[in-house]
């Protein structure tokens, strides 16, 4: 049997290890009946008829339009699925690498040594690993990007250690420094994008950077540690997945699988119930306790409560301290999609990416005022959680002391438990949320959920199939869409439908074939990254199964597609290299270049992207533009 080292497990696999599925399935049969009743097992057509009820946005229209390409707003020829070890873009487009893991941000840092993966000191001055969400900022003619570094490829980062396991304190320092956020000035010289070494904006924020804890959880008993007895200052941020951007010029970085970094030296350590809900275990994937005692649960039992938040950073002020915004709740944050409601309230949509967890909305207490002092709008407000009804209606349930019996601080720290108390709908892993800039409507990738209808979430909430999560053992994922009532993002009610159900119509003729706007040419699985461009087109990125085996035959490597919300049409724009995911996106101010993350190429050891030859694979940000220099988004 092939036994995996724990640092070779994905975060999902780690969750499974900590909380295995039961042998006996109690409500699978009930779930099956629900799906049948909705017609989802009767084939793709039935899906269209029952789920897509929002008038002109019927997906049947999408299919009709695909036959008449002249009317399409997707002005590129579709890229075919492939399994090449390179990036493929449509004819007339080009791509180049902007920055890769290990590139020095400062001229006094050594070049990356791929035989060792560098040292703690070199990594602290270099671009982090596994880049994900990102945003673009401009000031006084300077262009600055903030880019998340979610986690690490242990085998390349610790190339000189057996199995990629950190073995010294400096290995741990390096590993912590490869996480966090990289802030870097970029420019385009002679038609090529690159980073500006030694720019005063260049900065690394890592798992060791001090940041203020703000909002309801600030100073709470559960946040106090021996290094921070008042619970006011957290050290670092890690597993920074998706992101957000505010109209007042700041960057939001979202802490996702923060739980996988803790271990317990004392074998008799008893795990508190609350840690179980958050997947904190004594078997953390990263043994950071080896070099930093605060990751030993027996030494610092409150340390995990200081992570799992959204952090606000001012990338244009290199001396600023990041702020943890606990008002936005604590869970496995994917991204933070911020929009301003018509009455000026700041609304942030937030997904909790774990099987059977929830979809959230934050509404600020105070209002946004253009040109005013908006700096602390994310410090105070109300969190809501989504409840879906089968009649394509839904509601936002407020998480307050009255509805949950918990204090505001407890709601901020144990958000999942608060949401369970009000009866929120368990979802198929909410990943990125994207709000249409030209319309009051919002989309969310529900990436997949093999446990749908198989087992409850970690809080014991049932996960029956139905509503926006219609398929038992959902392998392919779907993109949910909702329209707030009265075109008001603060409304407590909304209408929902599914923009697409991913699937494989080459293999299946049941619900696994996907919805009608999926065909053998554009099919994909596991939508994850999601962002609107200025024209209101939806860029969809995948983080799924690239085996091309069984149900995934013919789907190629992970990819990026573009969807037209008006017609339902979807076209593949890009295919990534082997064993990567495509995630994160940003445009330059002129919108002539789109930047995206190619994360974990060769995560199983089978890629030499981007440097080729026998080189080690490196996560990188790439810049995509048209050969004629025209706007692409
Ligand atoms: Fe880091 Fe849910 O993706
Ligand atoms: Ca990822
Ligand atoms: Ca993701
Ligand atoms: Ca994912």
Coordinates of C-alpha atoms and ligand atoms in Angstrom, one line a residue:
X1 CA 0.0 0.0 0.0
X2 CA 1.2 3.4 -0.8
X3 CA 1.3 5.3 2.5
X4 CA 1.4 9.1 2.1
X5 CA 3.5 11.3 4.3
X6 CA 1.2 13.7 6.0
X7 CA 2.6 16.7 4.1
X8 CA 1.6 15.0 0.9
X9 CA -2.0 15.0 1.9
X10 CA -4.3 17.7 0.5
X11 CA -6.2 19.8 3.1
X12 CA -9.3 17.8 2.1
X13 CA -7.6 14.5 2.7
X14 CA -6.4 15.8 6.1
X15 CA -10.0 16.6 7.0
X16 CA -11.1 13.1 5.9
X17 CA -8.3 11.5 8.0
X18 CA -9.4 13.5 11.1
X19 CA -13.1 12.8 10.5
X20 CA -13.6 9.7 8.4
X21 CA -17.0 9.0 6.7
X22 CA -19.2 6.5 8.5
X23 CA -19.6 3.0 6.9
X24 CA -23.4 3.2 7.3
X25 CA -25.1 6.0 5.4
X26 CA -28.3 7.1 7.1
X27 CA -29.9 9.6 4.8
X28 CA -28.4 8.8 1.4
X29 CA -31.6 7.1 0.3
X30 CA -33.7 10.1 1.4
X31 CA -31.4 12.3 -0.6
X32 CA -31.7 10.1 -3.6
X33 CA -35.5 10.4 -3.5
X34 CA -35.2 14.2 -3.3
X35 CA -33.0 14.3 -6.3
X36 CA -35.3 12.0 -8.3
X37 CA -38.4 14.1 -7.3
X38 CA -36.6 17.2 -8.7
X39 CA -36.0 15.3 -11.9
X40 CA -32.2 15.6 -11.7
X41 CA -31.7 11.9 -12.2
X42 CA -33.8 11.9 -15.4
X43 CA -31.2 13.6 -17.5
X44 CA -29.9 17.1 -18.3
X45 CA -33.1 18.4 -19.8
X46 CA -35.0 17.9 -16.6
X47 CA -32.4 20.0 -14.8
X48 CA -33.0 22.9 -17.1
X49 CA -36.8 22.7 -16.7
X50 CA -36.9 22.6 -12.9
X51 CA -33.9 24.7 -11.8
X52 CA -33.6 27.5 -14.2
X53 CA -36.6 29.6 -13.7
X54 CA -35.3 33.1 -13.9
X55 CA -37.0 34.2 -17.1
X56 CA -34.7 35.2 -19.9
X57 CA -31.6 33.7 -18.2
X58 CA -32.8 30.2 -19.1
X59 CA -29.9 28.0 -20.1
X60 CA -31.8 26.7 -23.1
X61 CA -31.1 30.1 -24.6
X62 CA -27.4 29.6 -23.9
X63 CA -27.5 26.4 -26.0
X64 CA -29.3 28.1 -28.9
X65 CA -26.8 30.9 -28.9
X66 CA -23.9 28.6 -29.0
X67 CA -25.1 27.4 -32.4
X68 CA -25.1 31.0 -33.7
X69 CA -21.6 32.2 -32.8
X70 CA -22.0 35.6 -34.5
X71 CA -24.1 36.9 -31.5
X72 CA -21.7 35.7 -28.8
X73 CA -20.0 38.2 -26.5
X74 CA -17.2 35.7 -26.0
X75 CA -14.9 37.0 -28.7
X76 CA -12.3 34.3 -28.9
X77 CA -12.1 30.8 -30.3
X78 CA -12.4 28.1 -27.7
X79 CA -9.3 26.4 -26.5
X80 CA -9.5 22.6 -26.6
X81 CA -9.0 20.6 -23.4
X82 CA -5.5 19.2 -23.2
X83 CA -2.9 17.6 -20.8
X84 CA 0.2 19.5 -22.0
X85 CA 2.7 20.8 -19.6
X86 CA 2.2 24.4 -20.6
X87 CA -0.3 27.2 -20.7
X88 CA -2.6 27.3 -23.7
X89 CA -4.5 30.5 -24.6
X90 CA -6.7 31.3 -27.7
X91 CA -5.2 32.4 -31.0
X92 CA -4.4 36.1 -30.9
X93 CA -3.5 36.0 -27.2
X94 CA -0.1 35.5 -25.4
X95 CA 1.1 34.8 -21.9
X96 CA 4.3 35.3 -20.0
X97 CA 5.4 34.6 -16.4
X98 CA 5.3 37.7 -14.1
X99 CA 6.8 36.1 -11.0
X100 CA 7.5 32.6 -9.6
X101 CA 8.0 31.1 -6.2
X102 CA 11.4 32.0 -4.9
X103 CA 12.1 35.0 -7.1
X104 CA 14.0 37.6 -5.0
X105 CA 12.0 40.8 -4.4
X106 CA 15.2 42.5 -3.3
X107 CA 18.7 42.6 -4.9
X108 CA 20.4 41.7 -1.7
X109 CA 18.6 38.3 -1.7
X110 CA 20.2 35.2 -3.3
X111 CA 18.7 33.6 -6.4
X112 CA 16.5 30.6 -5.6
X113 CA 18.6 27.5 -5.0
X114 CA 16.3 24.7 -6.3
X115 CA 18.6 22.0 -4.8
X116 CA 17.6 23.1 -1.3
X117 CA 14.6 25.3 -1.8
X118 CA 16.5 28.2 -0.1
X119 CA 16.7 29.1 3.5
X120 CA 14.5 31.0 6.0
X121 CA 16.4 34.2 5.3
X122 CA 16.2 33.9 1.5
X123 CA 12.5 33.0 1.5
X124 CA 11.7 36.1 3.7
X125 CA 13.1 38.3 0.9
X126 CA 11.5 36.3 -2.0
X127 CA 8.1 35.7 -3.6
X128 CA 6.1 33.1 -1.6
X129 CA 4.9 29.7 -2.7
X130 CA 1.5 28.6 -4.1
X131 CA 0.2 32.0 -5.2
X132 CA -3.6 32.3 -5.2
X133 CA -5.9 35.4 -5.0
X134 CA -4.5 38.8 -6.0
X135 CA -5.4 42.5 -6.6
X136 CA -3.8 45.3 -8.6
X137 CA -3.3 48.8 -7.2
X138 CA -2.0 52.0 -8.8
X139 CA -0.6 55.2 -7.2
X140 CA 1.5 58.1 -8.6
X141 CA 2.2 56.1 -11.8
X142 CA 3.3 53.1 -9.8
X143 CA 1.7 49.7 -10.2
X144 CA 1.6 47.4 -7.2
X145 CA 0.2 43.9 -6.8
X146 CA -0.8 42.1 -3.6
X147 CA -0.7 38.4 -4.1
X148 CA -1.7 35.6 -1.7
X149 CA 0.7 32.7 -1.0
X150 CA -1.6 30.0 0.2
X151 CA 0.6 27.1 1.1
X152 CA 3.6 25.2 -0.1
X153 CA 5.0 22.4 -2.2
X154 CA 6.9 20.6 0.5
X155 CA 9.0 18.6 -2.0
X156 CA 10.4 21.7 -3.7
X157 CA 10.5 24.0 -0.7
X158 CA 12.4 21.4 1.3
X159 CA 14.2 19.7 -1.6
X160 CA 17.1 18.8 0.6
X161 CA 14.9 16.9 3.2
X162 CA 13.6 13.4 2.9
X163 CA 10.0 13.4 1.9
X164 CA 10.0 17.2 2.0
X165 CA 9.6 17.2 5.8
X166 CA 11.0 20.2 7.6
X167 CA 13.6 18.9 10.0
X168 CA 15.3 22.1 11.5
X169 CA 14.0 25.3 13.0
X170 CA 15.3 27.1 9.9
X171 CA 13.2 24.8 7.7
X172 CA 10.1 25.9 9.8
X173 CA 11.1 29.6 9.4
X174 CA 11.4 29.1 5.6
X175 CA 8.0 27.3 5.5
X176 CA 6.3 30.1 7.4
X177 CA 7.9 32.7 5.2
X178 CA 6.7 30.9 2.0
X179 CA 3.1 31.5 3.3
X180 CA 1.2 34.8 3.6
X181 CA 1.1 37.7 1.1
X182 CA 3.7 39.1 -1.3
X183 CA 3.3 42.8 -2.1
X184 CA 5.4 43.8 -5.2
X185 CA 5.7 46.6 -7.6
X186 CA 5.3 45.5 -11.2
X187 CA 5.9 47.3 -14.5
X188 CA 5.8 46.7 -18.3
X189 CA 9.1 47.5 -20.0
X190 CA 9.7 46.8 -23.7
X191 CA 6.4 45.0 -23.9
X192 CA 7.1 42.6 -21.0
X193 CA 5.8 42.5 -17.5
X194 CA 8.1 42.0 -14.6
X195 CA 8.6 42.8 -10.9
X196 CA 10.5 45.9 -9.8
X197 CA 13.2 44.7 -7.4
X198 CA 13.9 46.9 -4.4
X199 CA 10.8 49.0 -4.9
X200 CA 9.8 50.6 -1.6
X201 CA 6.4 48.9 -2.0
X202 CA 7.9 45.4 -2.0
X203 CA 7.0 43.7 1.2
X204 CA 6.5 40.2 2.6
X205 CA 3.7 39.5 5.1
X206 CA 4.2 36.0 6.5
X207 CA 3.1 33.7 9.3
X208 CA 5.3 35.8 11.6
X209 CA 4.1 39.4 10.8
X210 CA 2.4 41.2 13.7
X211 CA -1.2 42.3 13.0
X212 CA -3.9 44.0 15.1
X213 CA -7.0 42.0 16.0
X214 CA -10.0 44.2 15.5
X215 CA -13.7 43.8 15.8
X216 CA -15.9 41.9 18.3
X217 CA -13.2 39.2 19.1
X218 CA -10.6 41.8 20.1
X219 CA -9.3 41.1 23.6
X220 CA -11.6 38.1 24.1
X221 CA -10.6 35.4 26.6
X222 CA -10.3 32.7 23.9
X223 CA -7.7 34.8 22.0
X224 CA -5.3 35.3 24.9
X225 CA -1.9 33.5 24.7
X226 CA 1.3 33.8 26.7
X227 CA 2.9 36.0 24.0
X228 CA -0.2 38.2 23.8
X229 CA -2.0 38.1 27.2
X230 CA -4.5 40.7 26.2
X231 CA -5.6 39.1 22.9
X232 CA -4.9 42.1 20.8
X233 CA -2.0 41.3 18.4
X234 CA -1.8 38.1 16.3
X235 CA 1.4 36.9 14.8
X236 CA 0.9 36.3 11.1
X237 CA -1.5 35.0 8.6
X238 CA -1.3 31.8 6.5
X239 CA -3.2 29.6 4.1
X240 CA -4.2 32.9 2.4
X241 CA -6.6 31.6 -0.3
X242 CA -8.9 34.0 -2.1
X243 CA -9.0 37.8 -1.6
X244 CA -11.0 40.9 -1.8
X245 CA -10.4 44.6 -2.6
X246 CA -12.0 47.6 -1.1
X247 CA -12.9 50.9 -2.8
X248 CA -10.8 52.7 -0.2
X249 CA -7.6 51.1 -1.5
X250 CA -7.0 48.1 0.7
X251 CA -6.5 44.4 0.1
X252 CA -8.4 41.7 1.9
X253 CA -6.6 38.3 2.3
X254 CA -8.6 35.3 3.5
X255 CA -7.3 32.6 5.9
X256 CA -8.6 29.3 4.7
X257 CA -7.2 25.9 6.0
X258 CA -5.6 27.6 9.0
X259 CA -6.2 24.4 11.0
X260 CA -3.7 22.2 9.4
X261 CA -0.6 23.7 11.1
X262 CA -1.1 22.7 14.7
X263 CA 0.1 19.5 16.5
X264 CA 0.2 18.4 20.1
X265 CA 3.3 17.1 21.7
X266 CA 1.4 15.7 24.7
X267 CA -0.2 12.5 23.4
X268 CA -2.9 12.7 26.2
X269 CA -4.0 16.2 25.0
X270 CA -7.8 16.3 24.9
X271 CA -9.2 18.2 21.9
X272 CA -11.9 20.7 22.8
X273 CA -15.2 20.2 20.9
X274 CA -14.9 23.6 19.1
X275 CA -11.6 22.6 17.6
X276 CA -13.2 19.5 16.1
X277 CA -15.7 21.7 14.2
X278 CA -12.8 23.6 12.7
X279 CA -10.8 20.5 11.9
X280 CA -8.0 21.5 14.2
X281 CA -6.2 18.2 15.1
X282 CA -3.1 16.9 16.7
X283 CA -2.0 15.6 13.3
X284 CA -1.3 18.9 11.5
X285 CA 0.0 18.7 8.0
X286 CA 2.8 21.2 8.7
X287 CA 4.9 20.5 11.8
X288 CA 5.5 24.2 12.7
X289 CA 5.7 23.3 16.4
X290 CA 9.1 21.9 15.5
X291 CA 10.4 25.5 15.3
X292 CA 7.7 27.5 17.1
X293 CA 6.1 26.4 20.3
X294 CA 2.9 28.3 19.7
X295 CA 1.9 25.6 17.2
X296 CA 1.9 23.0 20.0
X297 CA -1.7 22.9 21.2
X298 CA -0.6 21.6 24.6
X299 CA 1.5 24.8 25.0
X300 CA -0.8 27.4 23.5
X301 CA -4.4 26.1 23.4
X302 CA -5.9 29.4 22.2
X303 CA -3.5 30.0 19.3
X304 CA -5.9 28.4 16.7
X305 CA -8.7 30.9 17.7
X306 CA -6.5 33.7 16.3
X307 CA -6.7 32.4 12.7
X308 CA -9.4 31.8 10.2
X309 CA -10.2 35.5 9.6
X310 CA -10.1 38.0 6.9
X311 CA -7.1 40.4 7.1
X312 CA -7.1 43.9 5.7
X313 CA -3.8 45.3 4.4
X314 CA -2.9 48.6 2.9
X315 CA -0.4 47.6 0.2
X316 CA 0.4 51.2 -0.7
X317 CA 1.7 52.0 2.8
X318 CA 4.6 49.6 3.5
X319 CA 4.7 50.7 7.2
X320 CA 1.1 49.9 7.9
X321 CA 0.0 47.1 10.2
X322 CA -2.4 44.5 8.8
X323 CA -5.7 44.3 10.6
X324 CA -7.6 41.1 11.3
X325 CA -11.3 41.8 10.8
X326 CA -13.0 39.4 13.2
X327 CA -16.4 41.0 12.4
X328 CA -16.3 39.0 9.1
X329 CA -16.4 35.7 11.1
X330 CA -14.0 32.8 11.6
X331 CA -14.2 29.9 9.2
X332 CA -12.2 28.5 6.2
X333 CA -12.5 31.7 4.3
X334 CA -12.3 31.5 0.5
X335 CA -12.6 35.1 -0.7
X336 CA -14.3 38.3 0.4
X337 CA -16.4 39.8 -2.4
X338 CA -17.1 43.4 -1.4
X339 CA -19.8 45.5 -2.9
X340 CA -21.5 48.8 -1.9
X341 CA -25.3 48.5 -1.5
X342 CA -27.5 51.3 -3.0
X343 CA -27.9 52.9 0.5
X344 CA -24.1 52.9 1.1
X345 CA -23.7 50.0 3.4
X346 CA -20.7 47.8 2.6
X347 CA -21.7 44.2 1.8
X348 CA -19.2 41.4 1.8
X349 CA -20.1 37.9 0.5
X350 CA -18.0 35.1 2.1
X351 CA -17.8 31.4 1.4
X352 CA -16.7 28.7 3.9
X353 CA -14.9 26.1 1.8
X354 CA -15.6 22.9 3.5
X355 CA -18.1 20.1 2.7
X356 CA -21.4 21.0 4.3
X357 CA -20.4 24.4 5.6
X358 CA -22.1 27.7 4.8
X359 CA -22.3 30.8 2.7
X360 CA -22.2 34.2 4.6
X361 CA -22.9 37.9 4.1
X362 CA -21.5 40.8 6.2
X363 CA -23.3 44.1 6.2
X364 CA -21.4 47.0 7.7
X365 CA -22.9 49.1 10.5
X366 CA -21.7 52.4 9.0
X367 CA -22.0 53.6 5.4
X368 CA -19.4 54.1 2.7
X369 CA -18.8 57.7 1.8
X370 CA -16.8 58.4 -1.4
X371 CA -13.8 60.4 -0.4
X372 CA -14.6 60.0 3.3
X373 CA -12.9 58.1 6.1
X374 CA -13.9 54.5 5.3
X375 CA -10.9 52.8 6.9
X376 CA -12.7 50.9 9.6
X377 CA -16.0 50.0 7.9
X378 CA -15.1 46.3 8.3
X379 CA -14.8 46.6 12.0
X380 CA -18.4 46.6 12.9
X381 CA -21.5 45.1 11.3
X382 CA -23.8 42.1 11.2
X383 CA -23.0 38.6 9.8
X384 CA -25.8 36.7 8.0
X385 CA -25.8 33.1 6.8
X386 CA -27.8 31.8 3.8
X387 CA -30.8 29.5 4.0
X388 CA -32.1 28.2 0.7
X389 CA -35.6 27.0 -0.1
X390 CA -36.5 24.6 -2.8
X391 CA -38.8 27.2 -4.5
X392 CA -35.8 29.2 -5.8
X393 CA -36.2 31.6 -2.9
X394 CA -33.7 32.1 -0.1
X395 CA -33.1 34.3 2.9
X396 CA -30.2 35.7 4.9
X397 CA -30.4 34.8 8.6
X398 CA -28.8 37.3 11.0
X399 CA -26.2 35.9 13.5
X400 CA -26.9 38.0 16.6
X401 CA -26.9 37.4 20.3
X402 CA -30.7 37.2 20.1
X403 CA -30.8 34.6 17.3
X404 CA -27.9 32.5 18.5
X405 CA -27.7 32.9 22.3
X406 CA -24.0 33.7 21.8
X407 CA -22.2 37.0 22.4
X408 CA -20.9 39.1 19.5
X409 CA -17.4 37.9 20.2
X410 CA -18.4 34.3 20.4
X411 CA -20.2 34.7 17.0
X412 CA -17.0 36.1 15.5
X413 CA -14.9 33.2 16.8
X414 CA -17.3 30.3 16.6
X415 CA -19.1 31.5 13.5
X416 CA -19.8 27.9 12.2
X417 CA -21.6 27.0 15.5
X418 CA -23.7 30.2 15.3
X419 CA -24.7 29.4 11.8
X420 CA -25.7 25.9 12.7
X421 CA -27.9 27.2 15.5
X422 CA -30.0 29.3 13.1
X423 CA -30.5 26.4 10.6
X424 CA -28.4 27.6 7.7
X425 CA -28.2 25.4 4.5
X426 CA -25.2 23.1 4.3
X427 CA -23.4 23.8 1.0
X428 CA -21.2 21.9 -1.6
X429 CA -18.0 23.8 -0.5
X430 CA -18.6 27.5 -1.3
X431 CA -15.4 28.8 -3.0
X432 CA -15.2 32.2 -4.6
X433 CA -18.1 34.6 -4.7
X434 CA -18.3 37.3 -7.5
X435 CA -20.8 40.2 -7.7
X436 CA -21.8 41.4 -11.2
X437 CA -20.5 45.1 -11.4
X438 CA -23.3 45.9 -13.9
X439 CA -26.2 44.3 -12.2
X440 CA -27.4 43.4 -8.7
X441 CA -26.7 39.7 -8.8
X442 CA -24.1 37.5 -7.2
X443 CA -22.5 34.1 -8.2
X444 CA -20.7 31.5 -6.1
X445 CA -18.7 28.4 -7.1
X446 CA -19.8 25.3 -5.2
X447 CA -16.8 23.3 -6.2
X448 CA -17.9 19.7 -5.4
X449 CA -18.9 17.6 -2.4
X450 CA -18.4 13.9 -2.3
X451 CA -20.0 13.9 1.1
X452 CA -23.3 15.4 0.0
X453 CA -26.0 13.0 1.2
X454 CA -23.3 10.7 2.6
X455 CA -22.4 12.3 6.0
X456 CA -23.2 15.4 8.0
X457 CA -20.8 18.3 8.4
X458 CA -18.4 18.4 11.4
X459 CA -21.2 20.0 13.5
X460 CA -23.6 17.2 12.8
X461 CA -25.8 19.2 10.4
X462 CA -27.4 17.0 7.8
X463 CA -26.4 17.4 4.1
X464 CA -29.4 16.1 2.1
X465 CA -29.3 16.8 -1.6
X466 CA -31.7 19.5 -2.8
X467 CA -32.0 23.2 -3.5
X468 CA -28.7 24.6 -4.8
X469 CA -26.9 21.4 -3.9
X470 CA -28.9 18.9 -6.0
X471 CA -26.6 16.0 -6.5
X472 CA -25.6 13.2 -4.0
X473 CA -21.8 12.6 -4.0
X474 CA -21.3 15.7 -6.2
X475 CA -18.1 15.2 -8.1
X476 CA -18.4 18.0 -10.6
X477 CA -19.7 21.1 -8.8
X478 CA -22.0 24.0 -9.9
X479 CA -22.2 27.7 -9.9
X480 CA -25.0 29.2 -7.9
X481 CA -26.5 32.6 -8.7
X482 CA -28.8 34.8 -6.6
X483 CA -30.5 38.1 -7.1
X484 CA -31.2 40.2 -3.9
X485 CA -34.8 41.3 -3.7
X486 CA -35.5 44.9 -4.8
X487 CA -32.0 45.0 -6.3
X488 CA -30.8 45.7 -2.7
X489 CA -27.7 43.8 -1.4
X490 CA -28.9 44.4 2.1
X491 CA -32.3 42.8 1.5
X492 CA -32.9 39.7 3.7
X493 CA -34.4 37.8 0.8
X494 CA -33.2 36.7 -2.6
X495 CA -34.1 34.5 -5.6
X496 CA -31.6 31.9 -6.7
X497 CA -30.9 29.5 -9.6
X498 CA -27.9 27.6 -10.9
X499 CA -25.9 29.3 -13.7
X500 CA -24.3 25.9 -14.5
X501 CA -24.0 22.4 -13.2
X502 CA -20.6 21.0 -14.3
X503 CA -20.5 17.5 -15.6
X504 CA -19.3 15.1 -18.3
X505 CA -21.8 14.6 -21.1
X506 CA -19.3 12.3 -22.9
X507 CA -19.5 9.8 -20.0
X508 CA -22.9 10.3 -18.4
X509 CA -26.5 10.8 -19.5
X510 CA -27.8 11.5 -16.0
X511 CA -27.4 14.5 -13.7
X512 CA -23.6 13.9 -13.9
X513 CA -23.8 15.1 -17.6
X514 CA -24.3 18.6 -16.2
X515 CA -26.7 21.3 -17.3
X516 CA -27.6 22.2 -20.8
X517 CA -24.9 24.8 -21.2
X518 CA -22.2 22.1 -20.7
X519 CA -21.2 20.1 -23.7
X520 CA -18.3 17.8 -24.8
X521 CA -16.3 20.8 -26.0
X522 CA -16.5 23.1 -23.0
X523 CA -16.9 20.6 -20.1
X524 CA -14.9 21.0 -16.8
X525 CA -15.2 20.0 -13.2
X526 CA -14.8 21.8 -9.8
X527 CA -15.3 25.5 -10.5
X528 CA -13.4 27.5 -7.8
X529 CA -12.0 30.9 -8.8
X530 CA -14.6 33.4 -10.0
X531 CA -14.5 37.0 -11.1
X532 CA -16.4 39.4 -13.2
X533 CA -14.7 41.7 -15.7
X534 CA -15.8 45.2 -16.5
X535 CA -18.1 44.0 -19.3
X536 CA -20.0 41.7 -17.0
X537 CA -18.5 38.5 -18.3
X538 CA -17.7 35.8 -15.7
X539 CA -14.2 34.3 -15.6
X540 CA -14.4 30.7 -14.1
X541 CA -11.3 28.9 -12.9
X542 CA -11.1 25.3 -11.9
X543 CA -9.3 23.3 -9.2
X544 CA -10.5 19.8 -9.9
X545 CA -9.7 16.3 -11.0
X546 CA -7.2 16.3 -13.9
X547 CA -6.8 12.5 -14.0
X548 CA -8.8 12.2 -17.3
X549 CA -10.0 8.9 -15.9
X550 CA -13.5 7.5 -15.5
X551 CA -16.0 10.4 -15.1
X552 CA -13.3 13.0 -15.8
X553 CA -12.3 11.6 -19.2
X554 CA -11.6 14.3 -21.8
X555 CA -11.6 17.2 -19.3
X556 CA -7.8 17.9 -19.5
X557 CA -5.8 19.9 -17.1
X558 CA -7.3 22.6 -14.8
X559 CA -8.5 25.5 -16.8
X560 CA -10.2 28.9 -17.1
X561 CA -13.4 29.5 -18.9
X562 CA -15.6 32.6 -19.6
X563 CA -19.4 32.6 -19.1
X564 CA -21.9 35.0 -20.3
X565 CA -24.5 35.5 -17.6
X566 CA -27.1 36.8 -20.1
X567 CA -27.1 33.7 -22.3
X568 CA -25.5 31.0 -20.2
X569 CA -22.9 30.4 -22.9
X570 CA -19.5 29.1 -21.6
X571 CA -16.2 28.9 -23.5
X572 CA -12.8 27.5 -22.4
X573 CA -10.2 30.3 -22.6
X574 CA -7.1 28.7 -21.1
X575 CA -5.7 25.4 -20.1
X576 CA -3.0 25.2 -17.4
X577 CA 0.1 23.0 -17.1
X578 CA 0.1 19.5 -15.5
X579 CA -1.2 19.1 -12.0
X580 CA -1.9 22.8 -11.4
X581 CA -5.0 24.7 -10.4
X582 CA -5.9 28.0 -12.0
X583 CA -6.9 30.6 -9.5
X584 CA -6.9 34.3 -8.6
X585 CA -7.2 37.1 -11.1
X586 CA -6.6 40.8 -11.5
X587 CA -6.4 43.3 -14.4
X588 CA -4.1 46.2 -14.9
X589 CA -5.7 49.7 -14.8
X590 CA -6.1 49.8 -18.6
X591 CA -7.5 46.2 -18.7
X592 CA -5.1 45.2 -21.4
X593 CA -3.5 42.5 -19.2
X594 CA -5.1 39.9 -17.1
X595 CA -3.0 38.3 -14.3
X596 CA -3.8 34.9 -12.9
X597 CA -2.3 32.3 -10.6
X598 CA -1.0 29.0 -11.8
X599 CA -0.9 27.2 -8.5
X600 CA 0.9 23.9 -7.6
X601 CA 2.0 22.8 -11.1
X602 CA 3.4 19.3 -10.7
X603 CA 1.9 18.8 -7.2
X604 CA 2.4 15.1 -7.6
X605 CA 5.8 15.5 -9.2
X606 CA 4.9 15.4 -12.9
X607 CA 5.6 18.9 -14.3
X608 CA 8.6 21.1 -15.1
X609 CA 6.5 24.2 -15.7
X610 CA 7.4 27.0 -16.2
X611 CA 11.2 26.6 -16.6
X612 CA 11.1 23.4 -18.6
X613 CA 13.9 20.9 -19.0
X614 CA 14.4 18.9 -15.8
X615 CA 13.6 22.0 -13.6
X616 CA 11.4 21.8 -10.5
X617 CA 7.9 23.1 -11.0
X618 CA 7.1 26.5 -9.5
X619 CA 3.8 28.2 -8.8
X620 CA 3.7 31.5 -10.8
X621 CA 1.6 34.5 -11.7
X622 CA 1.2 34.8 -15.4
X623 CA 0.3 37.9 -17.5
X624 CA -2.2 37.3 -20.4
X625 CA -2.7 39.9 -23.1
X626 CA -3.8 40.2 -26.7
X627 CA -1.2 40.3 -29.4
X628 CA -2.8 43.5 -30.7
X629 CA -2.7 45.1 -27.2
X630 CA -6.5 45.6 -27.0
X631 CA -8.6 45.4 -23.8
X632 CA -9.4 41.9 -22.6
X633 CA -11.7 42.4 -19.8
Ligands
LIG1 FE1 -7.9 27.6 -1.3 FE2 -11.1 26.7 -1.2 O1 -9.5 27.1 -2.0
LIG2 CA1 -5.5 26.1 -3.8
LIG3 CA1 -9.9 28.0 -4.1
LIG4 CA1 -10.6 24.3 -4.5

